[in-house]
Each structure stands twice: as C-alpha cells, then as structure tokens.
Short mmCIF file of C-alpha atoms in Angstrom, two decimals:
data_model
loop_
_atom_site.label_atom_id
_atom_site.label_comp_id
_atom_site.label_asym_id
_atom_site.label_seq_id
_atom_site.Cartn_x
_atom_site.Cartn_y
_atom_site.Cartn_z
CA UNK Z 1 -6.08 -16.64 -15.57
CA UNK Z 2 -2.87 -17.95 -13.42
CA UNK Z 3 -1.28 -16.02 -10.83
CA UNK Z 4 1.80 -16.52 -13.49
CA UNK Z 5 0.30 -14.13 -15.52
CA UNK Z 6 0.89 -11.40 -13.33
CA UNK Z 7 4.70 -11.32 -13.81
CA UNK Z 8 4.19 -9.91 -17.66
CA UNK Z 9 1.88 -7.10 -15.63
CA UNK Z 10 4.46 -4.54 -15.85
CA UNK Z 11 5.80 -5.07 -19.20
CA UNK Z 12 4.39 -1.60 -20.17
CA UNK Z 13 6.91 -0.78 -17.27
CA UNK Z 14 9.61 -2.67 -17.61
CA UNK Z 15 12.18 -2.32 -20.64
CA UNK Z 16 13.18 -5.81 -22.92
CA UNK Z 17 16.89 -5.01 -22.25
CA UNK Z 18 16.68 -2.90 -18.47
CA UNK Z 19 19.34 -0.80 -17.02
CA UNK Z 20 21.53 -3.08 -15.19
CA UNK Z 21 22.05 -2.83 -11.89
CA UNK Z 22 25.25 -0.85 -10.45
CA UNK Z 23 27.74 -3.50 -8.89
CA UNK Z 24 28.53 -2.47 -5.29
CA UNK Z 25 24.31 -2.06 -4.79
CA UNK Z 26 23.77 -5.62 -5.83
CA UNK Z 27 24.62 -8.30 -3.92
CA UNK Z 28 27.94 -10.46 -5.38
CA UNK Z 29 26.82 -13.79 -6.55
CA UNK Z 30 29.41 -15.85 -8.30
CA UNK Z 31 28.47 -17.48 -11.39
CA UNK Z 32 26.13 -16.94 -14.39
CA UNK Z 33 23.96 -14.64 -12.16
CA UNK Z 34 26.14 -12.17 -12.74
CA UNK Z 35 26.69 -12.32 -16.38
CA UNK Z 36 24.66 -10.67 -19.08
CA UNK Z 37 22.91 -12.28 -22.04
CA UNK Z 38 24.96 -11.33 -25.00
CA UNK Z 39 20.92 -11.13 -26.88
CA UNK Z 40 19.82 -9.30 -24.33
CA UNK Z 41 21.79 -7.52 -21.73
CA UNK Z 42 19.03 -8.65 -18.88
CA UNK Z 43 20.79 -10.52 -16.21
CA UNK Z 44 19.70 -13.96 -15.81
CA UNK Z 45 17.74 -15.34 -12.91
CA UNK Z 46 19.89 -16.21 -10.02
CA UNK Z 47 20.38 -20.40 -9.20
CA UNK Z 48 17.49 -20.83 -6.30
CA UNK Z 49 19.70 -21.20 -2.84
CA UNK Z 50 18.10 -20.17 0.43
CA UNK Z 51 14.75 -20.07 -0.29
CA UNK Z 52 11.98 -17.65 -2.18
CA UNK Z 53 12.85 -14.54 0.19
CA UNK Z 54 16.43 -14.96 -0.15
CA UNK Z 55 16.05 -14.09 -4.08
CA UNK Z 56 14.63 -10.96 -3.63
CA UNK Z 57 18.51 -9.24 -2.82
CA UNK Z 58 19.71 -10.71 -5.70
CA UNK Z 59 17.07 -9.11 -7.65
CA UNK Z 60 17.17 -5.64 -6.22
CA UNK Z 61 20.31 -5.39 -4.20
CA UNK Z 62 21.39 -5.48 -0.45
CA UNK Z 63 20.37 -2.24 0.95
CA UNK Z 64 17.48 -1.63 -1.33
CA UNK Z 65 15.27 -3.56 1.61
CA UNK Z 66 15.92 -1.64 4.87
CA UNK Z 67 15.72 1.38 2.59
CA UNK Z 68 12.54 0.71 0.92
CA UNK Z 69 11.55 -0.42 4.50
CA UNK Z 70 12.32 2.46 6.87
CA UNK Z 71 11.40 5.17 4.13
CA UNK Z 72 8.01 4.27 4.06
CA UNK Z 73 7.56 4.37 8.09
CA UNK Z 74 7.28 8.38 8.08
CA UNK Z 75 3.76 7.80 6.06
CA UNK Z 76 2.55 5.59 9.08
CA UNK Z 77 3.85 7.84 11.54
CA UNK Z 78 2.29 11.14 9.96
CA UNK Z 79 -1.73 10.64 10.44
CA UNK Z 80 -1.30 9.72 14.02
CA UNK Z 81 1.58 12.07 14.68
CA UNK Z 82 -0.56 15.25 13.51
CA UNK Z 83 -3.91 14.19 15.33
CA UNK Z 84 -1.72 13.36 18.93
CA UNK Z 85 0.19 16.73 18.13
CA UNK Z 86 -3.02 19.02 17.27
CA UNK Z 87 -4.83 17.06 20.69
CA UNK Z 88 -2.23 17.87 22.38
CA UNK Z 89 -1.66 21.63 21.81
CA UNK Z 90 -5.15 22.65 21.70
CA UNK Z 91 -7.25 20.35 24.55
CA UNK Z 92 -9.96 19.33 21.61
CA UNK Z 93 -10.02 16.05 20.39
CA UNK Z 94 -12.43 17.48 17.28
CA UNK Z 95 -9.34 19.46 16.45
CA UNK Z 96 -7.09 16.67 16.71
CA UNK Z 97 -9.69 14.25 14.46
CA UNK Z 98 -10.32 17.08 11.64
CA UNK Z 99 -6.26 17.43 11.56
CA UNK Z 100 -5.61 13.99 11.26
CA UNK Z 101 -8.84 13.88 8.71
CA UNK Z 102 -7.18 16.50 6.28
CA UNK Z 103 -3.82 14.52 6.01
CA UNK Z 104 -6.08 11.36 5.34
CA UNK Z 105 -7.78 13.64 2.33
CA UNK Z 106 -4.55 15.03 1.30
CA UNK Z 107 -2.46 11.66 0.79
CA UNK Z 108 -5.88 10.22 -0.86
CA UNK Z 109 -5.71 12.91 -3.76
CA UNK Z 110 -1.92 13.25 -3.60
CA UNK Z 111 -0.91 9.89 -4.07
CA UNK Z 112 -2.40 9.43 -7.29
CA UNK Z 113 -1.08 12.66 -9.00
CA UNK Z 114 3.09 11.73 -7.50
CA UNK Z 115 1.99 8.49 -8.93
CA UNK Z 116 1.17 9.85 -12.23
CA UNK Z 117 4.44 12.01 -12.70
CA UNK Z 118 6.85 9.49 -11.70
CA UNK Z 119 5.49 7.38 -14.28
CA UNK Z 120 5.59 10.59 -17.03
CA UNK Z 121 8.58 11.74 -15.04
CA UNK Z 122 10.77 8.88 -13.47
CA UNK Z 123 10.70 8.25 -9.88
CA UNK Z 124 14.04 9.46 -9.10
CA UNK Z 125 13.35 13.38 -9.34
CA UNK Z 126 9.70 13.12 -8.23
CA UNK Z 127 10.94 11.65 -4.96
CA UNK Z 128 13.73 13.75 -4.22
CA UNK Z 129 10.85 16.98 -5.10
CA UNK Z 130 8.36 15.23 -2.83
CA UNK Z 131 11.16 14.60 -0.34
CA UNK Z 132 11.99 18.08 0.15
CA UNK Z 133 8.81 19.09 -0.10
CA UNK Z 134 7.18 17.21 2.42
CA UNK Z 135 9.50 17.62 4.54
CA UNK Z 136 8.94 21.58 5.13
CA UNK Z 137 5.24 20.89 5.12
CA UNK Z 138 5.56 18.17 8.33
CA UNK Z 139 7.83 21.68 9.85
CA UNK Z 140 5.05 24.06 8.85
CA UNK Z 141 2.99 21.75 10.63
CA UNK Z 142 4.47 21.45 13.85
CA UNK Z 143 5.09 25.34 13.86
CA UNK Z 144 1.59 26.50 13.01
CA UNK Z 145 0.08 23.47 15.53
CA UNK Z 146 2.24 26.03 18.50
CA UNK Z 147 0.80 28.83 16.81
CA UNK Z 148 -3.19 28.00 17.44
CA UNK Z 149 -4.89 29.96 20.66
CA UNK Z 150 -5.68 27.43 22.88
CA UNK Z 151 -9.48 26.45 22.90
CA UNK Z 152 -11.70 24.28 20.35
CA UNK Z 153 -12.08 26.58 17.76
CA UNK Z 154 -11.88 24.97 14.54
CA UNK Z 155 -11.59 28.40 12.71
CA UNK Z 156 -8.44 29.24 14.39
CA UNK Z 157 -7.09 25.90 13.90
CA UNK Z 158 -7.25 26.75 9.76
CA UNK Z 159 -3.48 27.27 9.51
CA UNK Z 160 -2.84 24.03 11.02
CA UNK Z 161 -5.70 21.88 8.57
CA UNK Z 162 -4.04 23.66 5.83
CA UNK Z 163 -0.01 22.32 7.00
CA UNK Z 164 -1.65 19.03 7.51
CA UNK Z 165 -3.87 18.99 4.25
CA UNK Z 166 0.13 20.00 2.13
CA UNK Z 167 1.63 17.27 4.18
CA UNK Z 168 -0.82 14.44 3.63
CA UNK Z 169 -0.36 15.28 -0.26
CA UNK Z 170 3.18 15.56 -0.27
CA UNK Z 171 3.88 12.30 1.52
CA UNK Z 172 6.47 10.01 -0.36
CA UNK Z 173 4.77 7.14 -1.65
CA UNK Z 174 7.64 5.12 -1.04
CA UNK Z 175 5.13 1.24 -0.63
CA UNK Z 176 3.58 2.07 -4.00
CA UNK Z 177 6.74 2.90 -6.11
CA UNK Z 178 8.83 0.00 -4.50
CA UNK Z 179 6.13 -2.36 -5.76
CA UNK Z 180 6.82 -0.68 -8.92
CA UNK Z 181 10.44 -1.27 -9.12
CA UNK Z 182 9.77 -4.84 -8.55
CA UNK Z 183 7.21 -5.64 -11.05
CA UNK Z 184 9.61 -4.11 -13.26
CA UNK Z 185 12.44 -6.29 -12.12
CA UNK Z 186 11.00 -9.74 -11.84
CA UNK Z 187 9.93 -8.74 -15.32
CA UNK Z 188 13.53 -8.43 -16.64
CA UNK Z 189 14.25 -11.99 -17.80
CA UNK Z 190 11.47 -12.04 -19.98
CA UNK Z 191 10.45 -15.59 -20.78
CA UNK Z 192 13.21 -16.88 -18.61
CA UNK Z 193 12.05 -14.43 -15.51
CA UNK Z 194 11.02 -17.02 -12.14
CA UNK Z 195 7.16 -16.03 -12.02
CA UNK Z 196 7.30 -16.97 -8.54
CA UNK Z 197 9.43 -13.53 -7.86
CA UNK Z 198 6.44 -11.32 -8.42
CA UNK Z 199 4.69 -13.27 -5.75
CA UNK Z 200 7.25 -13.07 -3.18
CA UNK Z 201 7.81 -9.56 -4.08
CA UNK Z 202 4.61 -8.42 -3.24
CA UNK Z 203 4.21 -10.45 -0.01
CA UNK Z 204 7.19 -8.93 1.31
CA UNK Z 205 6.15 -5.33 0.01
CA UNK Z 206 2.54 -6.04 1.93
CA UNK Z 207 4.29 -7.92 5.17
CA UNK Z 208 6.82 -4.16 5.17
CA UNK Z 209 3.45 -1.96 5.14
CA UNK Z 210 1.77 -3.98 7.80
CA UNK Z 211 4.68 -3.92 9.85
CA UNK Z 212 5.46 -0.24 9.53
CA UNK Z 213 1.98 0.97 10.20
CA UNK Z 214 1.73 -1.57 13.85
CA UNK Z 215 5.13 0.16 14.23
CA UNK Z 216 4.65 3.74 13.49
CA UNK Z 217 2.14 4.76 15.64
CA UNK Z 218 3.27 2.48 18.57
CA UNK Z 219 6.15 5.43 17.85
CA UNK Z 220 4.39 8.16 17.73
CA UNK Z 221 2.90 7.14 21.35
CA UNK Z 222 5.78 6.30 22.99
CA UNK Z 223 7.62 9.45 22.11
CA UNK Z 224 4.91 12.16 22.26
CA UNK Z 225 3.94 10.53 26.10
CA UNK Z 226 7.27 9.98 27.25
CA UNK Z 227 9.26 13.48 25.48
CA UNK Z 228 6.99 15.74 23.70
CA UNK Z 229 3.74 15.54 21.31
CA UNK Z 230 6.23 17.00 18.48
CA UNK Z 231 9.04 14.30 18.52
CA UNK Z 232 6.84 12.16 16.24
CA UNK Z 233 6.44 14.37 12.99
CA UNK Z 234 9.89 16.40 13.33
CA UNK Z 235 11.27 11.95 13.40
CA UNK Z 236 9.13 11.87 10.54
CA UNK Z 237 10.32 14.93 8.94
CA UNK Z 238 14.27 13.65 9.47
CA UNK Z 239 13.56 10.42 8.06
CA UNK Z 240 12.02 11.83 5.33
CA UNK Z 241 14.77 13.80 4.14
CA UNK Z 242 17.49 11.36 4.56
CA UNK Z 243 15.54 8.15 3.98
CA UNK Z 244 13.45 8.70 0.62
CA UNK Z 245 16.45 10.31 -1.20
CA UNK Z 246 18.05 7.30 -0.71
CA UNK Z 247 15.45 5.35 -1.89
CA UNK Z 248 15.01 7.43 -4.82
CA UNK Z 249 18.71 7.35 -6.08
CA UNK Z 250 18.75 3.45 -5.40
CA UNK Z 251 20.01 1.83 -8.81
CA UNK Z 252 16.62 -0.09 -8.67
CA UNK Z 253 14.72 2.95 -10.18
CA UNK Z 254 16.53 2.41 -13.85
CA UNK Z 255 14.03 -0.62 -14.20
CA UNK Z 256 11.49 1.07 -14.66
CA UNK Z 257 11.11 3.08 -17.94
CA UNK Z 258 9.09 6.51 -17.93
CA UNK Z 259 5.95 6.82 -20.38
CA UNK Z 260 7.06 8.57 -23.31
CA UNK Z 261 5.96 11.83 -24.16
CA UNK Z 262 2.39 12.37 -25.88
CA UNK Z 263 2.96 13.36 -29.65
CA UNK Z 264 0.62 14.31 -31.86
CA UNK Z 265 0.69 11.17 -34.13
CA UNK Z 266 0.86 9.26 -30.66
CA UNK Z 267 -2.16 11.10 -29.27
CA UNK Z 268 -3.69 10.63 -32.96
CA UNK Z 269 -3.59 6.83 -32.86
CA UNK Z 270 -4.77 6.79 -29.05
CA UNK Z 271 -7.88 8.66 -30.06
CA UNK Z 272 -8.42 6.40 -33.16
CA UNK Z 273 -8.13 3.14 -30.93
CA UNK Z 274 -10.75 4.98 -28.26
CA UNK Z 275 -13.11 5.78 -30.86
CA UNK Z 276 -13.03 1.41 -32.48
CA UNK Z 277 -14.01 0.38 -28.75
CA UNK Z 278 -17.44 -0.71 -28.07
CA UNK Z 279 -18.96 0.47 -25.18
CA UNK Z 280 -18.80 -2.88 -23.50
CA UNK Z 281 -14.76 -2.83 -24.28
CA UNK Z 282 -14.83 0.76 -22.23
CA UNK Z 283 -16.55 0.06 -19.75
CA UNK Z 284 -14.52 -3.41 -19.07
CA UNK Z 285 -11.10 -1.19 -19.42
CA UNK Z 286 -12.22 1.21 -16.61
CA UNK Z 287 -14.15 -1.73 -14.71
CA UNK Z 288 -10.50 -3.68 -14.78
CA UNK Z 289 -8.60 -0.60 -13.09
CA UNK Z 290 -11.72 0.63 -11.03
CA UNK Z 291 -12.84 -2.77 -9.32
CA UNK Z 292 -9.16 -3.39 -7.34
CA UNK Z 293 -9.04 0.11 -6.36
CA UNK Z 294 -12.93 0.01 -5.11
CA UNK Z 295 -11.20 -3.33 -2.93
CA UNK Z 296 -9.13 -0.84 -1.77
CA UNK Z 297 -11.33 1.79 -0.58
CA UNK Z 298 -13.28 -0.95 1.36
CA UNK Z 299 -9.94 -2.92 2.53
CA UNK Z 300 -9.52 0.70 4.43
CA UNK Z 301 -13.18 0.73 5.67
CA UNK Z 302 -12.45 -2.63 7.07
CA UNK Z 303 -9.00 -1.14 8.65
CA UNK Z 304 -10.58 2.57 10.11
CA UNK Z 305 -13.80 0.49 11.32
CA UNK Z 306 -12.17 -2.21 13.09
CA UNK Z 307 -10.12 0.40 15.01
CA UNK Z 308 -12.81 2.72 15.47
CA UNK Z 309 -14.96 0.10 17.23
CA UNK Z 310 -12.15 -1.33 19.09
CA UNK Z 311 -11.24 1.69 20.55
CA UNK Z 312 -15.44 1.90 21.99
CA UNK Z 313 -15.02 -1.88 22.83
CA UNK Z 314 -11.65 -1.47 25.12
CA UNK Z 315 -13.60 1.79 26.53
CA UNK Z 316 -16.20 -0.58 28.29
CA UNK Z 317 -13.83 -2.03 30.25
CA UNK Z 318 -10.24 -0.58 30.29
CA UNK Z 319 -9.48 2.43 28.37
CA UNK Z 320 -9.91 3.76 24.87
CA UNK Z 321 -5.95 3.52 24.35
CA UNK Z 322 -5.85 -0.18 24.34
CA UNK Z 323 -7.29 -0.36 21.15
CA UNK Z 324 -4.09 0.29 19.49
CA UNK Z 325 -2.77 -2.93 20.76
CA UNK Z 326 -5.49 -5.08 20.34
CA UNK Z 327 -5.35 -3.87 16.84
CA UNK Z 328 -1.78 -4.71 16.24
CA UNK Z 329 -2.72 -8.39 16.83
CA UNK Z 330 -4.17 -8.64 13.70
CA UNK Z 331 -1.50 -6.23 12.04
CA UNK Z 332 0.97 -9.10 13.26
CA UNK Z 333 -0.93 -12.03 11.88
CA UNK Z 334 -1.67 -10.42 8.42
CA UNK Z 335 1.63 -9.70 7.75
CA UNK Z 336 2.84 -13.47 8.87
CA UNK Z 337 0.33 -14.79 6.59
CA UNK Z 338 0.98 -12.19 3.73
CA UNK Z 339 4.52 -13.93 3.81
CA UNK Z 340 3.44 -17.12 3.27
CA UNK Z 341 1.41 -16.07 -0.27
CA UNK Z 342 4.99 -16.46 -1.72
CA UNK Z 343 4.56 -20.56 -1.21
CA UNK Z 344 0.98 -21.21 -2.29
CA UNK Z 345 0.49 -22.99 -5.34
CA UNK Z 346 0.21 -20.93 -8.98
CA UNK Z 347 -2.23 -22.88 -9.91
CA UNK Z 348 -4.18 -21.25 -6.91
CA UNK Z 349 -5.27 -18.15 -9.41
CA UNK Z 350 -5.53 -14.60 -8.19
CA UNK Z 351 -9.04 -15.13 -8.72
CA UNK Z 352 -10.15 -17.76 -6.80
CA UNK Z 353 -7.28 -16.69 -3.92
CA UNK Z 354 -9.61 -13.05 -4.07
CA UNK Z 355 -12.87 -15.19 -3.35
CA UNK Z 356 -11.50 -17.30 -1.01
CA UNK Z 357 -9.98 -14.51 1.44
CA UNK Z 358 -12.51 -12.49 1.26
CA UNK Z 359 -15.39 -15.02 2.07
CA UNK Z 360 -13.00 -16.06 5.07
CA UNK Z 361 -12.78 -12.42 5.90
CA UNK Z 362 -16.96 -11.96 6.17
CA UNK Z 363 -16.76 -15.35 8.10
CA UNK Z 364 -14.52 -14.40 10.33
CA UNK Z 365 -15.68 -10.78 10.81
CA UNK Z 366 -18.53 -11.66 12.59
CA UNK Z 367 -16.72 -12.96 15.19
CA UNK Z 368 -16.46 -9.76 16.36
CA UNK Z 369 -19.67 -8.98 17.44
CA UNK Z 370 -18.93 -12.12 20.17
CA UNK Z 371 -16.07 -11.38 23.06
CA UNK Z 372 -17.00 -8.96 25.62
CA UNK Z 373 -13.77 -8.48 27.31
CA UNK Z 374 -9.85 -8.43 25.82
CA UNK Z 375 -8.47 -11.85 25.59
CA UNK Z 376 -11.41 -13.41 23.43
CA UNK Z 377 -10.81 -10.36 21.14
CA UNK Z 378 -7.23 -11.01 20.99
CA UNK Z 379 -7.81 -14.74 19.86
CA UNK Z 380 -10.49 -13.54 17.12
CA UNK Z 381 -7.92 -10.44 16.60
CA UNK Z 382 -5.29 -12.81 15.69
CA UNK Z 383 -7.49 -15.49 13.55
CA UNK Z 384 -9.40 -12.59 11.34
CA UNK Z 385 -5.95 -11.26 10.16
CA UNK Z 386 -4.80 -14.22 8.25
CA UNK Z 387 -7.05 -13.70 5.50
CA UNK Z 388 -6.47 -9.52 5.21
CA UNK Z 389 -2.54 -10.08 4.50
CA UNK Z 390 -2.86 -12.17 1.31
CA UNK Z 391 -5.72 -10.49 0.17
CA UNK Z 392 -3.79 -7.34 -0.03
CA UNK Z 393 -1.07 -9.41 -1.75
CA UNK Z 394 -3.92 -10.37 -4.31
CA UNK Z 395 -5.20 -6.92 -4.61
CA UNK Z 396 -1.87 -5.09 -5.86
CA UNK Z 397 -1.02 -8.36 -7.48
CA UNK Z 398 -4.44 -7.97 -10.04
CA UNK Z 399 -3.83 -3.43 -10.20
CA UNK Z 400 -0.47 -4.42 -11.81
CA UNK Z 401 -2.19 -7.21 -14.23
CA UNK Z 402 -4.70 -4.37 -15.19
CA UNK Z 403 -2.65 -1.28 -15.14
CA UNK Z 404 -2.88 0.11 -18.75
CA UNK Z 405 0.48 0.79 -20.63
CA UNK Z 406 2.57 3.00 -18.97
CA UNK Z 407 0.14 3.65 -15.85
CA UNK Z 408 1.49 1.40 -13.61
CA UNK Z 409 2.10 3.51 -10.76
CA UNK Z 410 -0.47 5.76 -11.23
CA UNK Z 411 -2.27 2.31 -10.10
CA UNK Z 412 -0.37 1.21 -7.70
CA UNK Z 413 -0.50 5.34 -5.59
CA UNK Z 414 -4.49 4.74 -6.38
CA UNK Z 415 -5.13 1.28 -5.09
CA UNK Z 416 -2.61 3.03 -1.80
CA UNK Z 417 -5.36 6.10 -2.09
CA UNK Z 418 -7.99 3.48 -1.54
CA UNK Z 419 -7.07 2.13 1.87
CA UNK Z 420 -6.09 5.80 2.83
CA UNK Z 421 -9.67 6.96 1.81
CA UNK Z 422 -11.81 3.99 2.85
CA UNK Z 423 -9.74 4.19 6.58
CA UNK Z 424 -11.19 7.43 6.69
CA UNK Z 425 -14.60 6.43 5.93
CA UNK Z 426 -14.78 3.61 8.02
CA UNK Z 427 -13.55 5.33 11.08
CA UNK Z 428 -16.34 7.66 10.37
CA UNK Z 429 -19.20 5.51 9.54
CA UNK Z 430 -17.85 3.59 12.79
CA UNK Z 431 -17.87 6.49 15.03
CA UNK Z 432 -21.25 6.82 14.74
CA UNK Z 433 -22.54 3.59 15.14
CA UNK Z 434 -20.19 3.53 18.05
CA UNK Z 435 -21.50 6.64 19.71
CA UNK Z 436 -25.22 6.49 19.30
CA UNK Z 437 -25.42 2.93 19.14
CA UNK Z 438 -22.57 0.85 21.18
CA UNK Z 439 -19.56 -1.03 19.69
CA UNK Z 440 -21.33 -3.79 18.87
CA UNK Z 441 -23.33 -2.01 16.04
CA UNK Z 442 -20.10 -0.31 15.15
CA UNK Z 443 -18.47 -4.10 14.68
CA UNK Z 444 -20.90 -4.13 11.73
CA UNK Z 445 -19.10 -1.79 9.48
CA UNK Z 446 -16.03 -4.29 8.91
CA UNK Z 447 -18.44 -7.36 8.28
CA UNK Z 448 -20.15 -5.07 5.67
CA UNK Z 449 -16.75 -4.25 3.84
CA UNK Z 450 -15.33 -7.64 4.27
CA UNK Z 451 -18.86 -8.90 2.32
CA UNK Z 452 -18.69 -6.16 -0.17
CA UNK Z 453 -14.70 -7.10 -0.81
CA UNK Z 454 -16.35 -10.94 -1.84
CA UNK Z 455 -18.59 -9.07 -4.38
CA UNK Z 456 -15.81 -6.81 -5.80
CA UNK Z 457 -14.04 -10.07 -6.33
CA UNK Z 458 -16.98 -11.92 -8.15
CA UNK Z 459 -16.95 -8.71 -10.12
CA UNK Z 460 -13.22 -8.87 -10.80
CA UNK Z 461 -13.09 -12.21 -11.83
CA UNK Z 462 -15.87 -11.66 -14.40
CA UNK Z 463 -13.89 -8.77 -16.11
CA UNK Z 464 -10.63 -10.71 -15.74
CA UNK Z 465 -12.17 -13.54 -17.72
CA UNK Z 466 -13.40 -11.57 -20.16
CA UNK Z 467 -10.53 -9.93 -21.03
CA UNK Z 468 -8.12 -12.91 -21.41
CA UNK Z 469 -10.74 -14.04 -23.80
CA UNK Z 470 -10.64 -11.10 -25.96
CA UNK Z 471 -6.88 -11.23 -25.43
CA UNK Z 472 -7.06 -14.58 -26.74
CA UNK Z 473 -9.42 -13.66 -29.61
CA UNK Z 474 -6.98 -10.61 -30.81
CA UNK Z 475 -3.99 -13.24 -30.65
#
C-alpha cells in the first residue's frame, strides 16, 4: 500500500462536491485555481509555484495557519502551567505532579469524546462549547489553586485536582481537528486531488505541535519566574477564548461533512454487516484503528521518559531545570525533519517509512545511556529526533487510512489521547527507575518504547496488507 493511498483516507469525511471556500479567507490566485468544475463544484488543484508548503494556503486559506497554529499552544501550555502553579502555591512538588497528572488523565479521556461529537456534531459548535468551557475551567483552576491551605496535603488540594481534571477534558483539540480539515481538503479534487498535499499537510500539522509544545512551556517558565506562577494558565485561558473561536468559524470547517444521524434502517443494515464478519474480519477492523493509537500511547512513553530521565541526568551535574532545554533539542530536530516527509518519495510506503523510523529510533535510543555530561547529550539529543518527527507524520498519516466511515476525528483526538496518556506513563515508569535506580536505568524506558513502536509497525503492516487484499478481493 502507497503513501498515495492515504489521500482517499478521509473520503468518509470529505463530501464529492465540498463547501467552497469563502473568498476573502482564501488566498487570491488568478487563473483556473479559482474556478469551479461545472461537474463538480470542487475547486481544482492550484498550478505548483513556490514549492510543496506554499500550496497548503491555497488549499485552506491565509490566516487559517497562524490560527490553527497559535490555538493549539494553550494545550501545551496547560499541563505545565497547572503543575508550576499548584508547586508554587502549596510548597509540595507531589501536589504539583498529581495536578499536572489529572489534566494528563482528563485530556486522555476528553479528547476522544470532543472528537466523537464534532464528527456527529460538526466542529464549529463543539469548539466554540469547548472554548467557553474550558476556558472557565483554566479560571476555576487558578482560583481554587489560591484557595488550598498551604502544606502537602493532598486531601485539601481536592478542589484544585478536580479544576485541573475539567480542564484537561475540556481542552480544545485544535492539532487533531486541523488534521481533519485537511484530510478533508486535499481530498476535494477527487481523482484530480495532488496526493502529495496530504503529505505536506501532515508534516506541517506535526512540525506546528512540536513547535508549540518546545514553545509552551519555555512560556510558562519564563512568565511564572519572572511575573507570577498564574500568568501562564490565565495566557492560556485568553488565548483560548479568542483563538479557538476563530479557528472554529474558519471557512475550512465546511469540508468536512458531519456523520449522519443513526436511523433505524441505518442502524439495521450496520448490525446486519456486523453480524456477516468473521471473526478474523473483526478483529482486523479493531486491530487497524487500535495498532496506530497503541504507537501513540508508546510515542508518549518515549516523550514523558526521555524528559523524566533527563531531568535526573542534568541533576548530576547542573540542575534538574535544564532538562527542559536539553529536551527541546530534539523537539527542534523532529520538527525540521517532520518537514522534510513532504519531499520523500511515494513510493517510500507508510509502511516501510513506519519500520524504518522506528528501528532508527531503538538504534539511536541507546545512545542515551552513553554521555555523562550536557554537550554529548545535546549531540545525541539532536540526532535521536530526526526519526520521532516523521514517524509521527506516518502515524496520523495510517489513523486517517484506517479511520472507519465517518470516525475520522474520533481517530485523530484518540491517536492525540495516546501521546497524552503514554507521556504520563512514561514519566512515571521513568521516575522510578530514576529514583531508586539512577538515570541511566531510567534511559531504558525510551529504548523499550522506541523497540515496541518497531513491533507495532510489523503489526501494522500485516493488517494493512491484509486489508488491501480483501479490498481488492471485494472490488
């Protein structure tokens, strides 16, 4: 199966004749670009001029980038915002880590179900809801972390876990739904569509989250040490409120078509076609879905152990707090080299482009376990992240091959539950080693996930092949 492939992914997404785009949010380009099909109404692919990236305006529109961009930085800022906030107002750093623990577990079962209603729903009005919404939970929080008795009482901090637990759920999922919009809009020309678009797409929407979460909690620490520990969230709140409206009112959202709703005849013929499946043909249909998403969950234990054991590593001979810029190396490089997915060859499937980074990942994991002080880290730092980027890339690039009909960003908020989750059990699982063990045993936890990414992969490609054959079979 080609990486070409993947630009029919959202077809269950995308109408045969979308919603055009509104004029003034679209950037003017003069000739047939602009002109509708008379067969059709879908606008035809723009003439290539200024390379891959430069396409991606004409697609979606001028502003729809920085939008799409800055809306999604209050999610980065939120996690590290609550746990500096919490540390700060109550002197325990097991406050501060169960805080920052229950927004984790919030956004990690709330991403899935805003997922699920904007595809019953439409984005637009779950957005603006979660918007609003999340925007008096990030207040709650910052009021109830003032309220807490000083001390390390965990009980008295409930109040607090309970704002950050409402806030973590209610997060816009602003990455997951933009990658949405575009599956749905390189989709658009049908046959004539550029299946390169998809590609570039997604490496931007990957290079935007790397970026935003180096950025957002290099925010959160400037402003909470130089003003005050509750800048950070009440930013995040603001930008909330002004930024994801925006988004969600962006023409860009009348690409993508909402599932119908379930009728009885529908729900009839659903349950007919469950009950003529094997149990082979099941268990392939969940494995399809299930497999990327596992990725996920260990592309996060990768991301919360690598940190985790950083921060023990830059302990030994500097401070704890360094570890936020030794991991930004690699942020940096993984998003450079998730750029470049856009040029590497189709006939490089998503399959073999899986196995590849991840076997370069494992490789170059181990390196870890070598430098003893910061500028042989840096170097590894900064060679280990050019494999994550595209893998990502991959990853999102096989959820939307897979996503059944209709479910396409219930898969895309799940495979962003994933990292969210696995972050959360890697820091963990990396604690530990880190504590009772050193950092060295704690370096052990990424090599493991970057190894068990390479068998998710083998696994993946497996139930890829099999379905294009019974694709093929059915045809």
């Amino acid at each position: 199966m080609t990486l070409s492939t993947t630009s029919q992914a959202p077809d269950s997404s995308a109408p045969a004749s979308p919603t055009p785009l509104v004029p003034d949010t679209a950037a003017p380009v003069p000739g047939p670009a602009t002109l509708s099909t008379p067969d059709t109404g879908a606008t035809p692919p723009a003439p290539r001029t200024g390379g891959r990236f430069s396409r991606l305006p004409l697609l979606a529109g001028r502003s729809f980038i920085p939008i799409g961009l800055f809306a999604r930085l209050p999610l980065a800022m939120l996690t590290v915002g609550a746990l500096t906030l919490a540390t700060a107002v109550t002197g325990s750093y097991a406050v501060g880590g169960v805080v920052a623990g229950a927004v984790g577990i919030g956004s990690a079962l709330g991403a899935p179900v805003f997922g699920a209603l904007a595809d019953r729903l439409g984005q637009r009005p779950v957005l603006l809801f979660s918007a609003v919404f999340n925007t008096v939970a990030v207040i709650a929080l910052i009021l109830a972390a003032y309220l807490i008795p000083g001390g390390q009482d965990l009980a008295a901090a409930a109040p607090v876990l309970a704002a950050a637990f409402v806030a973590g759920a209610s997060c816009p999922q602003v990455g997951s739904l933009a990658r949405v919009r575009w599956m749905a809009l390189t989709s658009r020309g049908g046959r004539d569509a550029n299946t390169a678009d998809l590609d570039t797409a997604l490496s931007y929407e990957s290079t935007a989250d790397e970026l935003t979460f180096v950025l957002g909690p290099a925010l959160v620490g400037i402003l909470a040490s130089l003003i005050a520990p509750w800048l950070p969230l009440a930013l995040a709140a603001a930008l909330t409120i002004t930024l994801v409206p925006a988004f969600a009112v962006h023409a860009t959202h009348n690409a993508v078509v909402r599932t119908p709703a379930p009728t009885a005849a529908g729900a009839a013929q659903k349950k007919q076609l469950r009950a003529s499946l094997t149990a082979g043909q099941r268990a392939g249909a969940f494995a399809a879905v299930g497999l990327p998403v596992l990725a996920m969950v260990c592309m996060g234990t990768f991301f919360g152990s690598t940190q985790t054991a950083l921060s023990s590593f830059s302990a030994t001979f500097a401070t704890s707090e360094l570890a936020g810029l030794l991991y930004a190396v690699m942020g940096l490089s993984s998003a450079a080299a998730a750029l470049s997915v856009a040029y590497w060859p189709q006939r490089f499937t998503v399959n073999a482009r899986w196995l590849a980074c991840a076997a370069l990942m494992a490789g170059l994991a181990l390196l870890l376990l070598l430098p003893s002080t910061a500028l042989p880290m840096i170097l590894v730092l900064l060679v280990l992240g050019l494999p994550v980027g595209p893998l990502m890339v991959t990853v999102f690039a096989i959820g939307g091959l897979v996503a059944p009909a209709g479910k396409l960003g219930t898969v895309m908020t799940a495979l962003a539950s994933g990292i969210v989750a696995g972050t959360a059990i890697g820091s963990s699982i990396a604690g530990q080693l880190a504590q009772h063990q050193g950092y060295s045993a704690a370096f052990l936890v990424p090599v493991c996930a970057a190894a068990a990414l390479f068998l998710l992969g083998a696994a993946a490609a497996v139930v890829l092949r099999q379905r294009k054959k019974s694709a093929a079979a059915a045809a």
